[in-house]
Amino acid sequence: MKKEPPAATSPTTDARRIADQLKSVIEQSKERPLPKPASTEAAESIDEKLALFHTAALHSELISEQVFTRAVDIAKRRLKAGGSDGPVDAEAVAAALIQSGVITSYQAQQLRSGRSKLTLGPYLITDWIGQGGMGQVFKAVHRVMGRECAVKVLPLEKSTEESRASFMREIRLQAGLDHPQLVRAFDAGRDGNVHYLVTEYVPGTDLRKYVRRHGPLPVHQAASIISQAARGLQYAHELGLIHRDVKPGNILVTPDGVAKVSDVGLAAWSMGIHEDPRAGKIVGTADYLSPEQIRSPLMIGPASDIYSLGCTTYYVVTGKVPFPGGDSRSKCRRHCEQTPWHPRKFAPELPEEFVDAIADMMEKDPERRVASAADVADRLEPFARISDAAIDPPIRRQAWTAPPPPMENGVDEDHVGLDGRSGPNVEEDSVAGSASAESQGSTDTPPPVPGGDAAIDAADPMVGNSLSSLQTAPRPSHTLAIAITLALAVPVSLLIGAVLGFLAHEYWQF
């Protein structure tokens, strides 16, 4: 049986079929646009970050619309001067605002993250100083008086009944202190659920950071700083206060060489120590604890601060803590039972009389220690007025005949508190350089101001208006690109027939 040949199709039918296919392809291209180029996605990301920065800046009331626009223009000019025609990003605008003195680097970082809360009561937060066991410390300025200060904040996550009692106690203690060698308290307040203490801002750094950066101090400089700290402690002792956490990190030094003792809020009333919320616990840092602080925390007196100041003096002239290595428990045991290496082992130029003063401050028996902080200052002040002439008498003090330190792993300054499983409870509440400009050397990301709202979301309705002004122009249709592609892939004669058929089809529809 013969097969019948397929019915012939006319050229017009073929043209109409191809035209229908072409129309279908065009419609599908409208529904599924081509993928965005990488450069377009990057530009949109920059726009979103800039919009977030813009919204937070206006919401903070630190920057007006006019100032922000001016900063954008400056950033654009700088890009063009550098030979770039790319879009302006939030980082470039922030740099313009910082260099103009409108905001600080810390404020710019917070605003770019969408955080607009930069105040605590009447104080405008300008920088982050450090983090301690009891609170965060920020640099701030009073919005009316314009005075720079340090603001210590009790974090919300640590706002327990006991921590609030300790914090309020610290506020009351510091409010009654007024001495040039103590960090003064100016104000205290509450912003929502956030409690804060305002103290004077001390430019400079603390002794611990200074020694780590520059090495041990020469005798005259160490004697000047320690004798000043001793005068401040004597003032506190005369008021019946014991600091309990004297250490290099709590002695701030200005560029002019003025020393101030910080974190006096850890102090305890020597006549009413049982009323302290931390009574019965070891409060301080293991490398500088006195033997009596470890053995009987309820029986400490001014002599305990003198021992800690002796350990501090040892550190600043040698660059070593008295008992390096080991954990907190080991350090506590060695404070009670052992003697450290002779300081001249590490600093041979130290005068023996100066070394004797350190030894008398670090006597294990409080009764044999230097009688008062004032006596410490009297013994050290003469060394602050002499040059560092090398003195090399023989090492003869039995106070320094120490056995080698145990072979235990550990850092020099131990800030890890002990719990009941490993030894006495060492409770710490200190910020190294709590009002120091250089105390923010931590690599941690500076935290936001407590009590603020969550970071502004660029997808929120309140940000919508800002985002709408920064949307990119609508992209052109992809029809032309598809037509060109088909022209290259389809034979010319067939394409001409398809186009003619498509036009005829459109004409017949009308």
Short mmCIF file of C-alpha atoms in Angstrom, two decimals:
data_model
loop_
_atom_site.label_atom_id
_atom_site.label_comp_id
_atom_site.label_asym_id
_atom_site.label_seq_id
_atom_site.Cartn_x
_atom_site.Cartn_y
_atom_site.Cartn_z
CA MET A 1 0.00 0.00 0.00
CA LYS A 2 1.39 3.31 -1.05
CA LYS A 3 1.86 6.07 1.49
CA GLU A 4 0.23 9.33 0.58
CA PRO A 5 2.64 12.26 0.54
CA PRO A 6 2.13 14.78 3.32
CA ALA A 7 -0.14 17.64 2.51
CA ALA A 8 1.80 20.60 1.20
CA THR A 9 1.79 23.75 3.27
CA SER A 10 1.70 27.15 1.76
CA PRO A 11 4.41 29.76 2.44
CA THR A 12 1.78 31.90 4.11
CA THR A 13 1.00 29.14 6.65
CA ASP A 14 4.66 28.67 7.50
CA ALA A 15 5.18 32.40 7.93
CA ARG A 16 2.18 32.67 10.23
CA ARG A 17 3.39 29.72 12.35
CA ILE A 18 6.87 31.25 12.75
CA ALA A 19 5.30 34.63 13.57
CA ASP A 20 3.22 33.01 16.32
CA GLN A 21 6.33 31.37 17.75
CA LEU A 22 8.21 34.66 17.64
CA LYS A 23 5.36 36.43 19.44
CA SER A 24 5.29 33.69 22.11
CA VAL A 25 9.03 34.04 22.72
CA ILE A 26 8.65 37.81 23.11
CA GLU A 27 5.83 37.42 25.64
CA GLN A 28 7.85 34.92 27.67
CA SER A 29 10.83 37.26 27.72
CA LYS A 30 8.68 39.93 29.33
CA GLU A 31 7.67 37.53 32.11
CA ARG A 32 11.22 36.23 32.69
CA PRO A 33 13.73 39.11 32.39
CA LEU A 34 17.38 38.35 31.88
CA PRO A 35 19.56 37.96 35.03
CA LYS A 36 20.92 41.20 36.50
CA PRO A 37 24.55 41.91 35.75
CA ALA A 38 26.84 41.71 38.81
CA SER A 39 27.53 45.44 38.56
CA THR A 40 23.81 46.21 38.84
CA GLU A 41 23.39 44.07 41.96
CA ALA A 42 26.41 45.75 43.57
CA ALA A 43 24.99 49.19 42.82
CA GLU A 44 21.64 48.27 44.37
CA SER A 45 23.45 46.95 47.48
CA ILE A 46 25.33 50.24 47.81
CA ASP A 47 22.07 52.15 47.45
CA GLU A 48 20.41 50.10 50.21
CA LYS A 49 23.31 50.66 52.64
CA LEU A 50 23.38 54.36 51.88
CA ALA A 51 19.62 54.56 52.42
CA LEU A 52 19.95 52.79 55.77
CA PHE A 53 22.72 55.19 56.81
CA HIS A 54 20.66 58.18 55.63
CA THR A 55 17.55 57.13 57.57
CA ALA A 56 19.43 56.39 60.81
CA ALA A 57 21.36 59.66 60.55
CA LEU A 58 18.19 61.73 60.23
CA HIS A 59 16.45 59.75 62.97
CA SER A 60 19.36 60.39 65.37
CA GLU A 61 18.96 64.16 64.85
CA LEU A 62 22.75 64.47 64.64
CA ILE A 63 22.65 65.15 60.91
CA SER A 64 20.16 67.23 58.92
CA GLU A 65 19.04 66.48 55.39
CA GLN A 66 21.04 69.44 54.11
CA VAL A 67 24.25 68.29 55.82
CA PHE A 68 23.82 64.73 54.58
CA THR A 69 23.28 65.93 51.01
CA ARG A 70 26.37 68.08 51.27
CA ALA A 71 28.39 65.07 52.45
CA VAL A 72 27.15 63.04 49.46
CA ASP A 73 28.30 65.82 47.11
CA ILE A 74 31.74 65.89 48.76
CA ALA A 75 32.03 62.12 48.41
CA LYS A 76 31.10 62.34 44.70
CA ARG A 77 33.73 65.01 44.05
CA ARG A 78 36.37 62.90 45.76
CA LEU A 79 35.45 59.89 43.63
CA LYS A 80 35.74 61.92 40.43
CA ALA A 81 39.04 63.41 41.55
CA GLY A 82 40.30 59.86 42.02
CA GLY A 83 39.27 58.94 38.48
CA SER A 84 36.24 56.85 39.45
CA ASP A 85 32.71 57.26 38.11
CA GLY A 86 31.16 54.60 40.37
CA PRO A 87 28.27 55.21 42.76
CA VAL A 88 28.84 56.85 46.13
CA ASP A 89 28.63 54.38 49.01
CA ALA A 90 27.84 54.81 52.71
CA GLU A 91 31.50 54.49 53.71
CA ALA A 92 32.52 57.44 51.53
CA VAL A 93 29.70 59.61 52.88
CA ALA A 94 30.58 58.65 56.45
CA ALA A 95 34.23 59.59 55.82
CA ALA A 96 33.15 63.02 54.61
CA LEU A 97 31.01 63.56 57.72
CA ILE A 98 33.81 62.41 60.05
CA GLN A 99 36.44 64.61 58.41
CA SER A 100 34.07 67.57 58.64
CA GLY A 101 33.70 66.99 62.39
CA VAL A 102 29.95 66.36 62.19
CA ILE A 103 30.11 62.87 63.74
CA THR A 104 32.77 60.61 65.22
CA SER A 105 33.99 57.28 63.86
CA TYR A 106 32.03 55.40 66.52
CA GLN A 107 28.83 57.31 65.70
CA ALA A 108 29.32 56.68 61.99
CA GLN A 109 29.71 52.95 62.62
CA GLN A 110 26.50 52.82 64.65
CA LEU A 111 24.51 54.88 62.14
CA ARG A 112 25.69 52.78 59.21
CA SER A 113 24.40 49.74 61.10
CA GLY A 114 20.99 51.38 61.36
CA ARG A 115 21.29 52.30 65.08
CA SER A 116 20.17 55.83 65.84
CA LYS A 117 20.16 55.71 69.67
CA LEU A 118 23.32 57.63 70.67
CA THR A 119 22.26 59.34 73.88
CA LEU A 120 21.92 58.49 77.57
CA GLY A 121 19.91 61.15 79.32
CA PRO A 122 21.56 64.53 78.54
CA TYR A 123 24.78 62.85 77.37
CA LEU A 124 25.70 62.27 73.73
CA ILE A 125 27.80 59.14 73.26
CA THR A 126 30.85 59.82 71.07
CA ASP A 127 33.04 56.75 71.50
CA TRP A 128 33.46 53.37 73.20
CA ILE A 129 36.21 53.12 75.84
CA GLY A 130 36.12 49.60 77.23
CA GLN A 131 34.29 46.67 78.76
CA GLY A 132 34.51 45.57 82.38
CA GLY A 133 33.02 42.89 84.54
CA MET A 134 30.20 45.15 85.73
CA GLY A 135 29.60 47.46 82.80
CA GLN A 136 30.50 49.11 79.53
CA VAL A 137 32.27 52.48 79.48
CA PHE A 138 31.61 55.09 76.81
CA LYS A 139 33.08 58.49 76.07
CA ALA A 140 30.39 61.17 76.01
CA VAL A 141 29.76 64.90 76.07
CA HIS A 142 27.06 66.78 77.96
CA ARG A 143 24.74 68.24 75.33
CA VAL A 144 24.26 71.50 77.22
CA MET A 145 27.53 72.07 79.09
CA GLY A 146 29.76 70.56 76.40
CA ARG A 147 31.94 68.81 78.99
CA GLU A 148 33.65 65.55 77.99
CA CYS A 149 33.15 62.68 80.39
CA ALA A 150 33.15 58.92 80.73
CA VAL A 151 29.82 57.11 81.16
CA LYS A 152 29.79 53.71 82.81
CA VAL A 153 26.68 51.68 82.00
CA LEU A 154 25.24 48.61 83.67
CA PRO A 155 24.27 46.31 80.75
CA LEU A 156 20.65 45.19 80.70
CA GLU A 157 21.64 41.53 80.49
CA LYS A 158 23.51 41.89 83.80
CA SER A 159 20.86 43.98 85.52
CA THR A 160 20.12 41.64 88.42
CA GLU A 161 19.08 42.74 91.87
CA GLU A 162 22.61 42.16 93.20
CA SER A 163 24.34 43.91 90.29
CA ARG A 164 22.03 46.93 90.59
CA ALA A 165 22.76 47.13 94.32
CA SER A 166 26.52 47.01 93.63
CA PHE A 167 26.22 49.60 90.88
CA MET A 168 24.19 52.02 93.01
CA ARG A 169 26.67 51.52 95.80
CA GLU A 170 29.50 52.42 93.42
CA ILE A 171 27.65 55.61 92.47
CA ARG A 172 27.21 56.64 96.10
CA LEU A 173 30.85 55.88 96.95
CA GLN A 174 32.33 57.87 94.09
CA ALA A 175 30.01 60.80 94.66
CA GLY A 176 31.74 61.54 97.98
CA LEU A 177 35.34 61.49 96.64
CA ASP A 178 37.19 64.62 95.55
CA HIS A 179 40.94 64.27 95.08
CA PRO A 180 43.21 65.11 92.11
CA GLN A 181 44.62 61.55 92.11
CA LEU A 182 41.20 59.85 92.03
CA VAL A 183 38.81 59.72 89.08
CA ARG A 184 35.95 62.04 90.08
CA ALA A 185 32.27 61.27 89.67
CA PHE A 186 30.12 64.00 88.12
CA ASP A 187 26.63 62.61 87.74
CA ALA A 188 24.44 59.52 87.70
CA GLY A 189 21.10 58.77 86.14
CA ARG A 190 18.74 56.37 84.47
CA ASP A 191 17.61 56.23 80.85
CA GLY A 192 14.68 53.86 80.61
CA ASN A 193 15.97 50.62 82.12
CA VAL A 194 19.62 51.64 81.77
CA HIS A 195 21.52 52.85 84.86
CA TYR A 196 24.67 54.89 84.29
CA LEU A 197 27.45 56.65 86.23
CA VAL A 198 29.24 59.70 84.80
CA THR A 199 32.88 60.30 85.75
CA GLU A 200 35.61 62.61 84.54
CA TYR A 201 37.27 61.67 81.28
CA VAL A 202 41.02 61.10 81.63
CA PRO A 203 42.93 61.43 78.35
CA GLY A 204 45.87 59.09 78.04
CA THR A 205 46.16 55.42 78.90
CA ASP A 206 46.43 53.05 81.83
CA LEU A 207 49.70 51.67 83.20
CA ARG A 208 49.10 48.14 81.93
CA LYS A 209 48.66 49.24 78.33
CA TYR A 210 51.54 51.70 78.59
CA VAL A 211 53.99 49.05 79.84
CA ARG A 212 52.86 46.57 77.22
CA ARG A 213 53.40 49.17 74.51
CA HIS A 214 56.61 50.84 75.73
CA GLY A 215 58.18 48.36 78.13
CA PRO A 216 59.11 48.83 81.80
CA LEU A 217 59.23 52.38 83.13
CA PRO A 218 62.43 54.09 84.26
CA VAL A 219 62.74 54.57 88.01
CA HIS A 220 61.94 58.29 88.12
CA GLN A 221 58.77 57.86 86.02
CA ALA A 222 57.57 54.82 87.99
CA ALA A 223 58.24 56.59 91.29
CA SER A 224 56.26 59.66 90.18
CA ILE A 225 53.22 57.67 89.04
CA ILE A 226 53.12 55.25 91.99
CA SER A 227 53.60 58.02 94.57
CA GLN A 228 50.69 59.96 93.04
CA ALA A 229 48.50 56.86 93.16
CA ALA A 230 49.54 56.36 96.80
CA ARG A 231 48.39 59.90 97.65
CA GLY A 232 45.00 59.15 96.14
CA LEU A 233 44.71 55.90 98.06
CA GLN A 234 45.70 57.65 101.29
CA TYR A 235 42.79 60.07 100.79
CA ALA A 236 40.40 57.13 100.34
CA HIS A 237 41.83 55.32 103.36
CA GLU A 238 41.35 58.39 105.53
CA LEU A 239 37.65 58.31 104.57
CA GLY A 240 37.50 54.68 105.68
CA LEU A 241 37.56 53.20 102.16
CA ILE A 242 39.61 50.27 100.83
CA HIS A 243 39.98 50.03 97.05
CA ARG A 244 40.46 46.21 96.84
CA ASP A 245 41.47 46.15 93.16
CA VAL A 246 44.63 48.25 92.86
CA LYS A 247 46.47 47.20 89.69
CA PRO A 248 48.14 48.79 86.62
CA GLY A 249 44.87 48.72 84.67
CA ASN A 250 43.22 50.90 87.32
CA ILE A 251 45.89 53.62 87.34
CA LEU A 252 45.35 56.08 84.50
CA VAL A 253 48.15 58.35 83.31
CA THR A 254 47.63 61.51 81.25
CA PRO A 255 50.13 62.67 78.59
CA ASP A 256 51.41 65.18 81.18
CA GLY A 257 52.26 62.40 83.63
CA VAL A 258 49.35 62.94 86.03
CA ALA A 259 48.18 59.68 87.62
CA LYS A 260 44.62 58.94 88.74
CA VAL A 261 43.26 55.84 90.43
CA SER A 262 40.06 54.59 88.79
CA ASP A 263 37.31 52.14 89.71
CA VAL A 264 37.16 53.35 93.28
CA GLY A 265 33.58 52.10 93.25
CA LEU A 266 34.94 48.64 94.12
CA ALA A 267 36.01 50.07 97.46
CA ALA A 268 34.60 48.85 100.74
CA TRP A 269 33.98 50.74 103.95
CA SER A 270 36.59 49.34 106.32
CA MET A 271 34.16 49.72 109.24
CA GLY A 272 31.11 48.37 107.40
CA ILE A 273 32.43 45.75 105.01
CA HIS A 274 29.70 43.27 106.04
CA GLU A 275 27.12 45.51 104.34
CA ASP A 276 28.88 45.08 100.99
CA PRO A 277 26.85 42.86 98.58
CA ARG A 278 30.14 41.08 97.78
CA ALA A 279 31.09 40.50 101.42
CA GLY A 280 32.89 37.18 101.90
CA LYS A 281 33.98 37.00 98.25
CA ILE A 282 37.44 37.74 96.90
CA VAL A 283 37.15 40.94 94.86
CA GLY A 284 40.09 41.86 92.66
CA THR A 285 42.59 40.48 90.15
CA ALA A 286 44.65 37.39 90.97
CA ASP A 287 48.04 38.88 90.04
CA TYR A 288 47.68 41.68 92.61
CA LEU A 289 45.72 40.14 95.50
CA SER A 290 47.10 40.45 99.01
CA PRO A 291 47.44 37.28 101.12
CA GLU A 292 44.77 38.48 103.55
CA GLN A 293 42.32 39.12 100.69
CA ILE A 294 42.70 35.46 99.77
CA ARG A 295 42.64 34.00 103.29
CA SER A 296 40.05 36.22 104.99
CA PRO A 297 38.22 38.65 102.68
CA LEU A 298 36.21 40.04 105.62
CA MET A 299 39.34 41.10 107.52
CA ILE A 300 41.09 43.35 104.99
CA GLY A 301 42.26 46.90 105.63
CA PRO A 302 44.35 49.66 103.98
CA ALA A 303 47.42 47.38 104.12
CA SER A 304 45.78 45.21 101.46
CA ASP A 305 45.83 48.11 98.99
CA ILE A 306 49.50 48.75 99.84
CA TYR A 307 50.40 45.14 98.96
CA SER A 308 48.54 45.45 95.63
CA LEU A 309 50.30 48.75 94.95
CA GLY A 310 53.63 46.98 95.62
CA CYS A 311 52.73 44.30 93.05
CA THR A 312 51.82 47.10 90.64
CA THR A 313 55.18 48.80 91.21
CA TYR A 314 56.95 45.50 90.60
CA TYR A 315 55.12 45.16 87.29
CA VAL A 316 55.79 48.67 85.98
CA VAL A 317 59.57 48.52 86.60
CA THR A 318 60.12 44.91 85.46
CA GLY A 319 57.38 44.34 82.90
CA LYS A 320 56.49 41.13 84.78
CA VAL A 321 53.77 40.31 87.27
CA PRO A 322 55.20 38.98 90.57
CA PHE A 323 54.03 35.42 89.89
CA PRO A 324 53.79 34.77 86.15
CA GLY A 325 52.30 31.58 84.75
CA GLY A 326 49.75 29.28 86.28
CA ASP A 327 46.05 29.71 86.86
CA SER A 328 44.25 31.89 89.40
CA ARG A 329 44.36 29.23 92.11
CA SER A 330 48.11 28.82 91.67
CA LYS A 331 48.69 32.56 91.79
CA CYS A 332 46.69 32.90 95.00
CA ARG A 333 48.68 30.14 96.64
CA ARG A 334 51.98 31.72 95.64
CA HIS A 335 50.90 35.14 96.96
CA CYS A 336 50.40 33.46 100.34
CA GLU A 337 53.45 31.17 100.40
CA GLN A 338 56.18 32.25 98.00
CA THR A 339 58.30 35.29 97.15
CA PRO A 340 58.84 36.63 93.63
CA TRP A 341 62.10 36.94 91.73
CA HIS A 342 64.31 39.87 92.68
CA PRO A 343 63.27 42.86 90.49
CA ARG A 344 66.90 43.51 89.57
CA LYS A 345 66.94 40.16 87.79
CA PHE A 346 64.83 41.90 85.11
CA ALA A 347 65.93 45.52 85.65
CA PRO A 348 69.55 45.57 86.89
CA GLU A 349 69.62 49.39 87.00
CA LEU A 350 67.07 49.61 89.83
CA PRO A 351 68.46 51.28 93.00
CA GLU A 352 68.45 48.87 95.92
CA GLU A 353 66.63 51.40 98.11
CA PHE A 354 63.82 51.45 95.55
CA VAL A 355 63.74 47.65 95.54
CA ASP A 356 63.60 47.67 99.35
CA ALA A 357 60.52 49.90 99.19
CA ILE A 358 58.80 47.38 96.90
CA ALA A 359 59.73 44.53 99.25
CA ASP A 360 58.33 46.40 102.26
CA MET A 361 55.07 47.01 100.38
CA MET A 362 54.83 43.31 99.49
CA GLU A 363 55.44 41.82 102.93
CA LYS A 364 53.21 38.81 103.51
CA ASP A 365 52.39 39.93 107.06
CA PRO A 366 50.26 43.12 107.02
CA GLU A 367 51.84 44.18 110.32
CA ARG A 368 55.29 44.31 108.72
CA ARG A 369 54.24 46.23 105.61
CA VAL A 370 54.71 49.94 105.02
CA ALA A 371 52.41 51.55 107.56
CA SER A 372 50.36 53.72 105.20
CA ALA A 373 49.97 54.81 101.60
CA ALA A 374 51.32 58.22 102.63
CA ASP A 375 54.54 56.51 103.77
CA VAL A 376 54.78 54.81 100.38
CA ALA A 377 54.56 58.20 98.66
CA ASP A 378 57.18 59.67 101.03
CA ARG A 379 59.63 56.86 100.24
CA LEU A 380 59.15 56.94 96.46
CA GLU A 381 58.94 60.67 95.78
CA PRO A 382 62.71 61.25 96.16
CA PHE A 383 63.32 58.82 93.27
CA ALA A 384 61.01 60.90 91.05
CA ARG A 385 63.45 63.82 91.36
CA ILE A 386 66.68 62.02 90.47
CA SER A 387 68.11 60.76 87.21
CA ASP A 388 68.31 57.06 86.43
CA ALA A 389 71.94 56.57 87.41
CA ALA A 390 72.81 52.89 87.47
CA ILE A 391 73.29 51.58 90.99
CA ASP A 392 74.57 48.04 91.36
CA PRO A 393 74.90 46.91 94.98
CA PRO A 394 74.74 43.16 95.68
CA ILE A 395 71.38 41.43 95.84
CA ARG A 396 70.97 40.68 99.52
CA ARG A 397 67.27 40.83 100.45
CA GLN A 398 65.82 37.48 101.51
CA ALA A 399 62.42 38.75 100.34
CA TRP A 400 63.46 37.95 96.78
CA THR A 401 64.91 34.44 97.12
CA ALA A 402 62.18 32.69 95.22
CA PRO A 403 61.89 29.20 93.82
CA PRO A 404 61.35 28.92 90.06
CA PRO A 405 57.73 29.45 89.03
CA PRO A 406 55.78 26.27 88.35
CA MET A 407 55.68 25.05 84.77
CA GLU A 408 52.04 25.82 84.17
CA ASN A 409 50.42 27.42 81.18
CA GLY A 410 48.79 30.79 81.66
CA VAL A 411 48.94 34.47 80.85
CA ASP A 412 50.77 36.98 83.01
CA GLU A 413 47.77 38.85 84.29
CA ASP A 414 44.96 36.52 85.28
CA HIS A 415 41.49 38.04 85.12
CA VAL A 416 39.62 34.75 85.37
CA GLY A 417 37.51 34.52 88.50
CA LEU A 418 37.55 31.29 90.48
CA ASP A 419 34.34 29.51 91.26
CA GLY A 420 33.61 27.17 94.09
CA ARG A 421 34.83 24.16 92.13
CA SER A 422 38.40 25.38 91.71
CA GLY A 423 38.98 27.68 94.66
CA PRO A 424 37.77 30.91 96.21
CA ASN A 425 35.36 33.09 94.32
CA VAL A 426 37.30 35.92 92.68
CA GLU A 427 34.74 38.46 91.64
CA GLU A 428 35.95 41.19 89.33
CA ASP A 429 34.47 44.52 88.38
CA SER A 430 37.09 46.60 86.70
CA VAL A 431 37.65 48.25 83.38
CA ALA A 432 41.25 48.82 82.41
CA GLY A 433 41.42 52.56 81.96
CA SER A 434 37.74 53.12 82.53
CA ALA A 435 38.02 56.71 81.43
CA SER A 436 41.03 56.45 79.20
CA ALA A 437 41.20 57.49 75.58
CA GLU A 438 43.35 54.54 74.61
CA SER A 439 41.46 51.90 76.51
CA GLN A 440 39.40 51.07 73.47
CA GLY A 441 42.27 49.18 71.92
CA SER A 442 40.23 46.04 72.00
CA THR A 443 39.69 44.28 68.73
CA ASP A 444 36.08 43.61 69.66
CA THR A 445 33.38 45.44 67.75
CA PRO A 446 32.26 48.45 69.77
CA PRO A 447 28.77 47.79 71.19
CA PRO A 448 25.71 49.96 70.59
CA VAL A 449 24.45 52.31 73.28
CA PRO A 450 22.33 50.25 75.73
CA GLY A 451 18.63 50.90 75.77
CA GLY A 452 18.39 51.74 72.08
CA ASP A 453 15.96 50.22 69.62
CA ALA A 454 17.02 47.47 67.28
CA ALA A 455 18.86 48.49 64.16
CA ILE A 456 16.66 50.15 61.56
CA ASP A 457 15.62 47.73 58.83
CA ALA A 458 15.81 49.08 55.32
CA ALA A 459 12.72 47.00 54.48
CA ASP A 460 10.58 48.75 57.11
CA PRO A 461 7.82 51.12 55.93
CA MET A 462 9.48 54.05 57.71
CA VAL A 463 12.49 53.59 55.45
CA GLY A 464 10.45 53.21 52.31
CA ASN A 465 10.46 56.87 51.34
CA SER A 466 14.23 57.03 51.65
CA LEU A 467 14.67 53.94 49.55
CA SER A 468 12.25 55.07 46.87
CA SER A 469 14.35 58.16 46.22
CA LEU A 470 17.39 55.98 45.58
CA GLN A 471 15.86 53.36 43.25
CA THR A 472 17.66 52.84 39.96
CA ALA A 473 16.00 53.80 36.67
CA PRO A 474 13.74 51.13 35.04
CA ARG A 475 15.61 48.78 32.76
CA PRO A 476 14.78 48.81 29.00
CA SER A 477 12.81 45.98 27.37
CA HIS A 478 14.74 42.90 26.20
CA THR A 479 12.67 42.57 22.99
CA LEU A 480 15.36 44.01 20.76
CA ALA A 481 18.03 41.68 22.16
CA ILE A 482 15.83 38.63 21.53
CA ALA A 483 15.01 39.70 17.98
CA ILE A 484 18.71 40.12 17.16
CA THR A 485 19.50 36.70 18.61
CA LEU A 486 16.82 35.04 16.51
CA ALA A 487 18.03 36.87 13.40
CA LEU A 488 21.45 35.28 13.84
CA ALA A 489 20.06 31.79 14.47
CA VAL A 490 17.29 31.60 11.76
CA PRO A 491 17.97 31.59 7.97
CA VAL A 492 17.41 34.97 6.36
CA SER A 493 14.73 33.88 3.90
CA LEU A 494 12.72 32.15 6.59
CA LEU A 495 13.09 35.16 8.90
CA ILE A 496 11.80 37.54 6.19
CA GLY A 497 8.79 35.32 5.62
CA ALA A 498 8.16 35.15 9.36
CA VAL A 499 8.25 38.92 9.71
CA LEU A 500 5.92 39.43 6.74
CA GLY A 501 3.54 36.83 8.12
CA PHE A 502 3.65 38.46 11.56
CA LEU A 503 2.78 41.85 10.07
CA ALA A 504 -0.02 40.36 8.02
CA HIS A 505 -1.35 38.57 11.05
CA GLU A 506 -1.38 41.79 13.06
CA TYR A 507 -3.13 43.58 10.17
CA TRP A 508 -5.84 40.93 9.89
CA GLN A 509 -6.54 41.16 13.62
CA PHE A 510 -7.40 44.79 13.27
#
